[in-house]
Coordinates of C-alpha atoms in Angstrom, one line a residue:
M1 CA 29.8 39.1 22.5
K2 CA 27.6 37.5 25.2
I3 CA 24.2 38.8 25.6
P4 CA 23.3 39.8 29.3
I5 CA 21.2 37.2 31.0
E6 CA 18.4 39.8 31.9
I7 CA 17.8 40.3 28.2
V8 CA 17.7 36.6 27.5
K9 CA 15.1 36.1 30.4
T10 CA 12.9 38.8 29.0
V11 CA 13.1 37.6 25.5
N12 CA 12.3 34.0 26.6
K13 CA 9.1 35.1 28.0
V14 CA 7.8 36.3 24.7
V15 CA 9.3 34.2 22.1
P16 CA 6.9 31.3 21.0
Y17 CA 7.9 27.7 22.0
R18 CA 8.1 26.8 18.2
I19 CA 10.6 29.4 17.6
K20 CA 12.5 28.5 20.7
R21 CA 12.8 24.8 19.3
I22 CA 14.3 26.1 16.0
I23 CA 16.7 28.2 17.8
R24 CA 17.8 25.4 20.1
R25 CA 18.4 23.1 17.1
R26 CA 20.7 25.5 15.3
F27 CA 22.4 27.3 18.2
S28 CA 23.9 26.5 21.5
T29 CA 21.9 28.0 24.3
L30 CA 23.7 26.0 26.9
D31 CA 25.5 28.8 28.7
Y32 CA 22.2 30.7 29.1
E33 CA 20.2 27.8 30.2
L34 CA 22.7 26.7 32.8
E35 CA 23.0 30.3 34.1
L36 CA 19.2 30.5 34.4
R37 CA 19.1 27.2 36.3
H38 CA 21.8 28.5 38.7
E39 CA 19.7 31.6 39.4
Q40 CA 16.6 29.4 40.0
N41 CA 18.4 27.2 42.7
P42 CA 17.1 28.6 45.9
Y43 CA 20.0 27.3 47.9
R44 CA 22.9 28.8 45.7
N45 CA 23.8 31.4 48.4
V46 CA 22.4 29.5 51.5
P47 CA 25.1 28.5 54.1
E48 CA 25.8 24.7 54.4
L49 CA 24.3 23.0 57.3
K50 CA 27.1 22.3 59.8
L51 CA 27.6 19.2 62.0
H52 CA 26.7 20.9 65.2
E53 CA 23.3 21.9 63.7
S54 CA 22.5 18.3 62.6
R55 CA 20.3 15.7 64.3
Y56 CA 22.8 13.0 63.3
P57 CA 26.6 12.7 63.7
F58 CA 27.2 12.5 60.0
T59 CA 28.1 14.9 57.1
L60 CA 26.8 14.1 53.7
G61 CA 28.8 15.2 50.6
I62 CA 26.7 16.7 47.8
I63 CA 28.3 16.7 44.4
R64 CA 27.2 19.6 42.5
D65 CA 25.9 19.3 38.9
L66 CA 25.6 22.3 36.6
S67 CA 21.9 21.6 35.9
Q68 CA 21.3 22.0 39.7
Y69 CA 19.6 18.8 40.3
H70 CA 21.8 18.6 43.5
A71 CA 19.4 21.2 44.9
N72 CA 17.1 18.3 45.6
Y73 CA 19.7 16.8 48.0
I74 CA 20.2 20.1 49.7
A75 CA 16.5 20.6 50.3
A76 CA 16.3 17.1 51.6
C77 CA 19.2 17.5 54.0
R78 CA 17.8 20.8 55.3
E79 CA 14.4 19.4 55.8
L80 CA 15.7 16.4 57.6
R81 CA 18.4 18.5 59.4
V82 CA 21.3 16.6 58.2
A83 CA 24.8 18.2 57.9
Y84 CA 26.0 18.5 54.4
K85 CA 28.9 20.1 52.2
T86 CA 28.7 20.7 48.5
L87 CA 31.6 19.7 46.3
D88 CA 32.8 20.5 42.8
I89 CA 33.7 17.5 40.8
F90 CA 34.3 19.5 37.7
K91 CA 37.5 21.0 39.0
S92 CA 40.9 19.9 37.8
D93 CA 42.2 19.2 41.4
W94 CA 38.8 17.8 42.5
Q95 CA 40.5 14.9 44.3
K96 CA 42.1 17.0 47.0
E97 CA 38.8 18.5 48.0
F98 CA 37.2 15.2 48.2
E99 CA 39.9 13.6 50.4
I100 CA 40.0 16.4 53.0
C101 CA 36.2 17.1 53.3
N102 CA 35.4 14.5 56.0
C103 CA 32.2 13.5 54.5
D104 CA 30.7 10.1 55.3
I105 CA 29.3 9.4 52.0
F106 CA 28.6 11.4 48.7
L107 CA 25.2 11.9 47.1
V108 CA 25.4 12.0 43.4
W109 CA 23.1 13.2 40.5
P110 CA 25.4 13.0 37.3
E111 CA 25.4 15.8 34.8
V112 CA 24.2 14.6 31.5
T113 CA 23.7 17.8 29.6
L114 CA 26.6 17.0 27.5
T115 CA 28.1 13.5 26.6
V116 CA 31.6 14.7 27.8
W117 CA 30.4 15.7 31.1
R118 CA 28.5 12.4 31.5
E119 CA 31.8 10.7 30.6
M120 CA 33.6 12.8 33.2
F121 CA 31.3 11.7 35.9
D122 CA 31.7 8.1 35.0
E123 CA 35.5 8.4 35.1
R124 CA 35.8 10.5 38.2
L125 CA 33.2 8.5 40.2
K126 CA 35.1 5.4 39.3
I127 CA 38.2 6.9 40.8
L128 CA 36.3 8.2 43.8
T129 CA 34.9 4.8 44.7
E130 CA 37.5 2.3 43.6
E131 CA 40.9 4.2 44.1
L132 CA 40.0 6.7 46.8
N133 CA 37.6 4.2 48.5
K134 CA 34.8 6.6 49.1
E135 CA 31.2 5.5 49.1
I136 CA 28.5 7.2 47.0
F137 CA 24.8 7.0 46.6
P138 CA 23.3 5.8 44.4
S139 CA 26.0 3.3 43.9
Y140 CA 28.4 3.4 41.0
K141 CA 26.6 0.5 39.4
E142 CA 23.3 2.3 39.7
I143 CA 24.7 5.5 38.4
W144 CA 26.2 3.6 35.3
F145 CA 22.7 3.0 34.0
Y146 CA 21.6 6.6 34.4
E147 CA 20.4 8.1 31.0
N148 CA 22.1 5.3 29.0
K149 CA 19.7 3.1 27.2
R150 CA 22.5 1.1 25.5
R151 CA 23.6 0.0 29.0
V152 CA 20.2 -0.8 30.2
R153 CA 19.5 -3.1 27.2
E154 CA 22.8 -5.1 27.7
W155 CA 22.0 -5.6 31.4
L156 CA 18.5 -6.7 30.8
V157 CA 19.7 -9.2 28.1
A158 CA 22.4 -10.6 30.3
H159 CA 19.8 -11.3 33.1
D160 CA 17.1 -12.6 30.8
I161 CA 14.7 -10.0 32.1
P162 CA 11.6 -9.4 30.0
H163 CA 11.7 -6.3 27.9
P164 CA 10.7 -5.1 24.4
R165 CA 12.9 -6.7 21.9
T166 CA 15.8 -4.3 21.3
W167 CA 18.6 -4.3 18.7
I168 CA 21.7 -2.1 18.8
F169 CA 23.7 -1.7 15.7
Y170 CA 27.1 -0.1 15.0
K171 CA 27.5 -1.4 11.5
L172 CA 25.4 0.3 8.9
E173 CA 25.3 -2.9 6.6
E174 CA 24.0 -5.0 9.5
A175 CA 21.3 -2.5 10.4
M176 CA 20.2 -2.3 6.8
E177 CA 19.9 -6.0 6.4
F178 CA 17.9 -6.1 9.7
L179 CA 15.4 -3.4 8.2
K180 CA 14.6 -5.9 5.4
T181 CA 13.1 -8.3 7.8
V182 CA 11.6 -6.4 10.8
N183 CA 8.0 -5.7 11.1
F184 CA 7.0 -2.0 11.3
P185 CA 6.5 0.2 13.1
I186 CA 9.6 0.1 15.3
V187 CA 11.1 2.7 17.6
R188 CA 14.4 4.4 17.2
K189 CA 16.2 5.7 20.4
T190 CA 19.3 7.5 21.3
A191 CA 21.4 6.3 24.5
L192 CA 21.0 9.7 26.0
G193 CA 17.8 11.6 26.2
A194 CA 15.3 12.1 29.1
G195 CA 11.6 11.2 28.7
S196 CA 10.8 10.7 25.1
H197 CA 13.5 12.9 23.8
G198 CA 15.7 11.1 21.3
V199 CA 12.9 8.6 20.6
K200 CA 11.1 8.3 17.3
I201 CA 8.6 5.9 15.7
L202 CA 9.6 4.7 12.4
Y203 CA 6.6 3.5 10.3
N204 CA 8.2 1.9 7.2
R205 CA 11.3 0.7 5.7
K206 CA 12.1 3.8 3.5
E207 CA 11.7 6.1 6.6
A208 CA 13.8 3.7 8.7
E209 CA 16.7 3.5 6.3
K210 CA 17.0 7.2 6.0
D211 CA 16.9 7.6 9.9
V212 CA 19.3 4.7 10.6
K213 CA 21.8 6.3 8.1
M214 CA 21.5 9.6 9.7
A215 CA 22.1 8.1 13.3
I216 CA 25.2 6.0 12.4
K217 CA 26.9 8.2 9.8
K218 CA 26.0 11.7 10.7
G219 CA 24.3 11.7 14.1
I220 CA 21.2 12.8 15.8
V221 CA 20.5 15.5 18.4
P222 CA 17.8 14.6 20.8
E223 CA 15.2 17.3 21.6
R224 CA 16.5 19.9 23.9
M225 CA 20.0 18.8 23.8
D226 CA 23.0 20.9 22.6
P227 CA 23.2 20.9 18.8
R228 CA 27.0 20.3 19.1
D229 CA 26.4 17.0 20.9
K230 CA 25.3 14.6 18.3
Q231 CA 24.7 11.0 19.2
W232 CA 26.4 9.2 16.3
G233 CA 28.1 5.8 15.4
Y234 CA 25.3 3.7 16.6
V235 CA 21.4 3.2 16.4
I236 CA 19.0 1.6 19.0
L237 CA 15.9 -0.1 17.5
Q238 CA 13.1 -1.5 19.6
E239 CA 9.9 -3.2 18.8
Y240 CA 6.9 -0.9 19.2
I241 CA 4.8 -2.0 22.1
P242 CA 1.1 -0.6 21.8
H243 CA 0.3 0.9 25.2
E244 CA -2.0 3.5 26.9
Y245 CA 0.1 4.0 29.9
E246 CA 3.4 3.0 31.6
W247 CA 4.1 2.2 35.2
R248 CA 6.9 3.6 37.2
I249 CA 7.8 1.6 40.3
A250 CA 10.8 3.1 42.0
R251 CA 12.8 1.4 44.7
I252 CA 14.8 3.6 47.2
G253 CA 16.2 1.4 50.0
D254 CA 13.3 -0.8 50.9
S255 CA 10.6 1.7 49.9
F256 CA 8.6 1.2 46.7
I257 CA 7.0 4.3 45.3
F258 CA 4.9 4.4 42.3
R259 CA 3.3 6.6 39.6
K260 CA 1.3 5.9 36.4
K261 CA 2.5 7.7 33.2
I262 CA -0.6 8.2 30.8
K263 CA 0.0 8.2 27.1
R264 CA -0.4 11.4 25.2
G265 CA 0.6 11.5 21.7
A266 CA 2.8 8.6 20.8
F267 CA 4.4 7.9 24.2
A268 CA 3.5 7.7 27.9
S269 CA 7.2 8.5 28.8
G270 CA 7.7 12.2 28.9
S271 CA 4.0 12.9 28.3
G272 CA 3.8 14.9 31.5
V273 CA 0.4 13.2 32.4
L274 CA 0.9 11.4 35.8
V275 CA -1.3 10.0 38.3
Y276 CA -1.1 8.1 41.6
E277 CA -2.6 4.6 41.3
K278 CA -1.8 1.6 43.5
P279 CA -0.1 -0.9 41.3
P280 CA -1.1 -4.6 41.3
I281 CA 0.8 -6.9 43.8
E282 CA 2.0 -8.9 40.7
L283 CA 3.6 -5.7 39.5
L284 CA 5.3 -5.0 42.7
N285 CA 6.7 -8.4 42.9
F286 CA 8.1 -8.0 39.3
A287 CA 9.8 -4.7 40.2
K288 CA 11.2 -6.3 43.4
W289 CA 12.5 -9.2 41.4
V290 CA 14.3 -6.9 38.9
T291 CA 15.9 -4.7 41.6
D292 CA 16.9 -7.7 43.7
I293 CA 18.8 -9.1 40.7
G294 CA 20.8 -6.0 40.5
N295 CA 20.9 -5.5 44.3
F296 CA 19.6 -1.9 43.5
K297 CA 18.7 0.5 46.2
S298 CA 17.9 3.5 44.1
M299 CA 16.3 2.5 40.8
A300 CA 13.1 3.3 39.0
V301 CA 11.8 0.6 36.7
D302 CA 9.5 1.8 33.9
I303 CA 7.1 -1.1 32.9
F304 CA 4.7 -1.9 30.1
E305 CA 1.8 -4.0 31.1
T306 CA 0.8 -6.4 28.3
K307 CA -1.5 -9.3 27.8
D308 CA 1.7 -11.7 27.9
G309 CA 3.1 -10.1 31.1
Y310 CA 5.3 -7.3 32.2
L311 CA 8.1 -5.8 30.2
V312 CA 10.9 -3.4 31.4
N313 CA 11.1 -0.4 29.1
E314 CA 13.8 1.4 31.0
L315 CA 15.8 1.7 34.3
Q316 CA 16.7 5.1 35.8
S317 CA 18.7 5.4 39.1
L318 CA 17.6 9.1 39.5
F319 CA 14.5 10.7 38.1
G320 CA 12.7 14.0 38.3
A321 CA 9.4 14.1 40.1
R322 CA 7.0 16.8 39.3
P323 CA 4.8 17.5 42.4
L324 CA 1.3 15.9 42.3
P325 CA -1.8 16.5 44.5
V326 CA -1.7 13.9 47.4
T327 CA -4.6 11.4 47.0
K328 CA -5.6 8.3 49.0
E329 CA -3.5 6.4 46.5
T330 CA -0.3 8.3 47.3
G331 CA 2.1 6.5 49.4
R332 CA 4.7 3.7 49.3
F333 CA 4.8 0.0 49.7
I334 CA 7.3 -2.0 51.9
F335 CA 7.9 -5.7 51.6
K336 CA 7.9 -7.1 55.2
D337 CA 7.6 -10.6 56.4
G338 CA 6.5 -11.8 53.1
E339 CA 3.8 -9.2 52.6
W340 CA 3.4 -5.8 50.9
I341 CA 2.5 -3.1 53.4
F342 CA 1.1 0.1 52.2
E343 CA 1.8 3.5 53.9
H344 CA 0.0 6.6 52.9
G345 CA 2.1 9.8 52.4
D346 CA 4.0 11.8 50.0
F347 CA 7.3 10.1 49.5
Y348 CA 8.3 11.9 46.3
K349 CA 9.5 15.1 48.1
N350 CA 12.4 16.9 46.4
A351 CA 12.4 14.2 43.5
A352 CA 12.5 11.4 46.2
A353 CA 15.8 12.9 47.7
N354 CA 14.3 12.8 51.1
L355 CA 13.9 9.0 50.9
R356 CA 17.4 8.7 49.6
V357 CA 18.9 10.8 52.5
E358 CA 16.8 8.8 55.0
Y359 CA 18.0 5.5 53.6
V360 CA 21.7 6.7 53.5
I361 CA 21.4 7.8 57.2
Q362 CA 20.0 4.5 58.3
Q363 CA 22.7 2.7 56.5
L364 CA 25.4 4.8 58.3
Q365 CA 23.8 4.3 61.6
Q366 CA 23.9 0.6 61.2
K367 CA 27.5 0.6 60.0
R368 CA 28.5 2.6 63.1
K369 CA 26.7 0.1 65.4
K370 CA 28.9 -2.8 63.9

């Protein structure tokens, strides 16, 4: 029997956070959480913006995700007065809807609440772009990295980009031999898991052996993920980099926006302590170099600043962006004529979806002129 959502909402207000964590670890609350997110989407019953209402002669397709992150794209389109349609990629006959919708491009925010849903997005977006010849933003290559630390590590190694030394093991015996020689502490990660969820510091060999066995043989459920969705069969280990903060430089089109994540507890990532602070020019150059290598136009680069240089900790093509008070440090950098130009303003609106929509419109306009 399903408990009415109104009862769940009432109970959710009074149950201590510690008890909620215990419940989430043992029972799936996914249906309720998704229903709550749907209710919190302010655009769920709002009519789509039609072409005759738009400032531009384009219609953007917005692919719905069950976690409602696509609401950021809707908000951006409405604020910028761009026509849009929302589409359901979860449907069995999804291809038909996508082929007849007359959208100029599709905006994507993949669903990663469950591994199987993430795999579905990978599969169907590949068909959408390579077989149906539709254009998406971010690109399929950029989306491929989203919430997958294994893929990021392999790409960084392939391009010899500085990053914390990282090892991925699929064989338990190889991992155990490695633990005999590595210096502690080290960091264990899961491929999926936002912020610091799925990340744990291992301080000694005994603790590491137990954790690695669990990861490869039985599986690990990152914090706040469905207990049925274990990450198993592999383990990601990374050298621990002492740090007090982590930079996030995000490139969207030719704009570089930035935040500084301050360490609270063991990690800066996921700490929730964020500030605007203009990054050094050398850091901007480093982020531009990384994104130029991948030809990325929607990519956040999380960077550790060490005495030996910069290290890429993570790449994310999409990211949440909790609103912060605008200060004199708030803005973006644009690289023009060999120089970095700072423009003051809030460019994180709707998790930077406004910047993405503006860039997409710019690209469509240039394509139409050709």
